[in-house]
Amino acid sequence: MTSQPHASRSLPSSTITPNDTQTLLKRLWRTQVRQHSGLIVAVIVLTVLTASLTALYPLVIQRALDMFASRDSRILYQVPMLVVVITFAKALSQYAQTLATQGLVLLVIRGLQEQMFEHLITTDIAHVEREAPAKLAARFTTDVISIRDTMIRAVNSMGDVVTVVGLIVSMLYMDWELSLIAAILYPVAAVPIQRLGKRVRRASGGMQERVGETAAFLTESFAQARTVRVYRLEESERARAVLSFGHLYHAMLRITRGRAKVEPLLEALGGAAVAAVLGFAGWRAAMGGATLGDFSGFVAALLLASRPLRALGALNAALQEGLAGLARVFAVMDEPPAVTDSPHARPLPAGDGHLVFDNVGFVYSDGRVGLDHLSFDAQPGCTVALVGPSGGGKSTALSLVPRLHDVTSGRILLDGMDLRDVQLESLRGSMAYVSQDPLLFDLSVRENILIGRPGASEAEVAAAARAAAAERFILALPNGYDTVVGPGGQRLSGGQRQRVALARALLRNPRLLLLDEATSALDSENEALVQDALATLRKGRTTLVVAHRLSTVRSADMIVVMKDGHAVECGTHDTLIQQDGLYARLVRTQGLER
Ligand code: ADP
Ligand code: MG
């Protein structure tokens, strides 16, 4: 509840150098854009076509006015037909251009999302758990949206360039002197625009971060809704919300201020340019110069050019937002996983599940010591109970066995092989894990059990459920095995969820069983059922259980008492009671539940 919005690590700040820009764009092109070659060609052709048709408008106006002035009768059919043809053609090609562009951009961002998820689903658990889930989700939503908007603008700016070039050609064709004046005036606008772009860029990175922080705050606050009410935390939550929304407000305001200036500034500068051109043209007309058609066509071209020119002027600022998002997305993908198959990794050989912790040390990435010289030997088929005060490293020890983390010193052996020499897939395939408060997937009960061994038969699922003492309650559910359990499994009670998780573990028939014993989820009737199920489950396989209950500990073949990351005592219940050390004290003071 105390975590304030904090700046997250390793995300690139809002400064993107031209060099980065090139690297980012090249990478995007190589990994996501290049393969859609058909669409790319379509986008280019249609964009150029649309832009060229726009550039034809002033020529039509010029022609119409010249015919008008000379009372040419062809104006009756030629001009309207020309207008209809050009506008219809432009409308059609613009429609197709929009579809092609959006189609391409949407494919690209879907590819980015898939690639990012692919990385996150396989990478180290430490990478995923370091950030609030909502902040990671923001990489898929807000960042991707800014990338999409930027890409669309980038494509359209290609059209804007063609339009402007076309219009300049028309202007030169109609009146080169006036064109020269316009050409001198337009670049004057470039300097203040550049300066504004920089400011927008600085502001935009900050805004994306704030959006992620706000989302993280909201997820946490709603997830804790019960605690908030019972502990009367409404005031402090409100204060946190005000702070979070305030940060977001200021970040958005900063970026809006920058953006809001760009367009009006360009408009005003454009107006000044038009005024100058008009003044010069008027002066020249008074001296008896160009035709009415030339002049009108020229002004039309000048006005038509101002929109794409403005868009191009604002492009840099817009690009920066998307590039900042792209940099963040790539940063997520780029963190190399530490837990991977080594080049000489082999499948786990057949064995009975002989697990040895040999002087194991583990330090978390923030420097906290999880384990410190932990050694014990779990003989095949035996149950080893890890007990001890909280913070002693029990959960850490359990998480090292499926290599959720790798040891920082020492080694863990399974059937004689160092875990780091075993292929991850076969290592994890050889074990089952039941967590303290198991969350289920929002699927049917049957599908949740089948996760243990996809493809198992109906009879095998039923047998597993029976052995886990879960069959009775499952059959009593409205749809039996096909009942969908709700998000996290919330339509089942804690004890029911745990038995479904046990059935899943049983179905897997693992060599090694990892259990984090629940203490609170079960009432006494359920507990007896779960204990029976556990006894069945443990038979014939090595079991490592983080134990909180005396009954579990007594039935274990060996007890490892852990404190400060290492084993302080080791033996059976009886020998440890005789030793009269930490374990005996835990039992006496009810540190272990009866
Ligand atoms: P136990 O399960 O025995 O209560 P843990 O294995 O959870 O103990 O914790 C052992 C030590 O490692 C504690 O000091 C704890 O603060 C630290 N620790 C546990 N998880 C993390 C983590 N994800 N990041 C940093 N430190 C951690
Ligand atoms: Mg723990």
mmCIF file of C-alpha atoms in Angstrom, residues 28 31-32 35-36 39 102-118 140 144-145 147-148 151 329 333:
data_model
loop_
_atom_site.group_PDB
_atom_site.id
_atom_site.type_symbol
_atom_site.label_atom_id
_atom_site.label_comp_id
_atom_site.label_asym_id
_atom_site.label_seq_id
_atom_site.Cartn_x
_atom_site.Cartn_y
_atom_site.Cartn_z
ATOM 1 C CA LEU A 28 11.387 -1.694 -36.908
ATOM 2 C CA THR A 31 11.731 -6.999 -37.790
ATOM 3 C CA GLN A 32 8.182 -5.882 -38.497
ATOM 4 C CA GLN A 35 7.834 -8.730 -44.680
ATOM 5 C CA HIS A 36 4.619 -6.981 -45.747
ATOM 6 C CA LEU A 39 1.098 -3.725 -48.620
ATOM 7 C CA GLN A 102 -3.923 1.470 -41.438
ATOM 8 C CA GLY A 103 -3.755 -2.176 -42.477
ATOM 9 C CA LEU A 104 0.015 -2.072 -42.634
ATOM 10 C CA VAL A 105 0.392 -0.148 -39.390
ATOM 11 C CA LEU A 106 -1.985 -2.426 -37.505
ATOM 12 C CA LEU A 107 -0.099 -5.486 -38.730
ATOM 13 C CA VAL A 108 3.154 -3.945 -37.569
ATOM 14 C CA ILE A 109 1.914 -3.155 -34.087
ATOM 15 C CA ARG A 110 0.316 -6.588 -33.753
ATOM 16 C CA GLY A 111 3.717 -8.016 -34.625
ATOM 17 C CA LEU A 112 5.349 -5.847 -31.968
ATOM 18 C CA GLN A 113 2.821 -6.969 -29.367
ATOM 19 C CA GLU A 114 3.335 -10.618 -30.246
ATOM 20 C CA GLN A 115 7.099 -10.301 -30.152
ATOM 21 C CA MET A 116 7.050 -8.491 -26.830
ATOM 22 C CA PHE A 117 4.687 -11.054 -25.282
ATOM 23 C CA GLU A 118 6.742 -13.921 -26.649
ATOM 24 C CA PHE A 140 1.221 -3.141 -24.998
ATOM 25 C CA VAL A 144 1.751 0.803 -28.978
ATOM 26 C CA ILE A 145 -0.957 3.377 -29.659
ATOM 27 C CA ILE A 147 3.674 4.050 -32.207
ATOM 28 C CA ARG A 148 0.601 3.500 -34.381
ATOM 29 C CA MET A 151 3.534 5.527 -38.154
ATOM 30 C CA VAL A 329 8.962 -1.505 -26.368
ATOM 31 C CA MET A 333 12.333 -7.202 -25.582
#
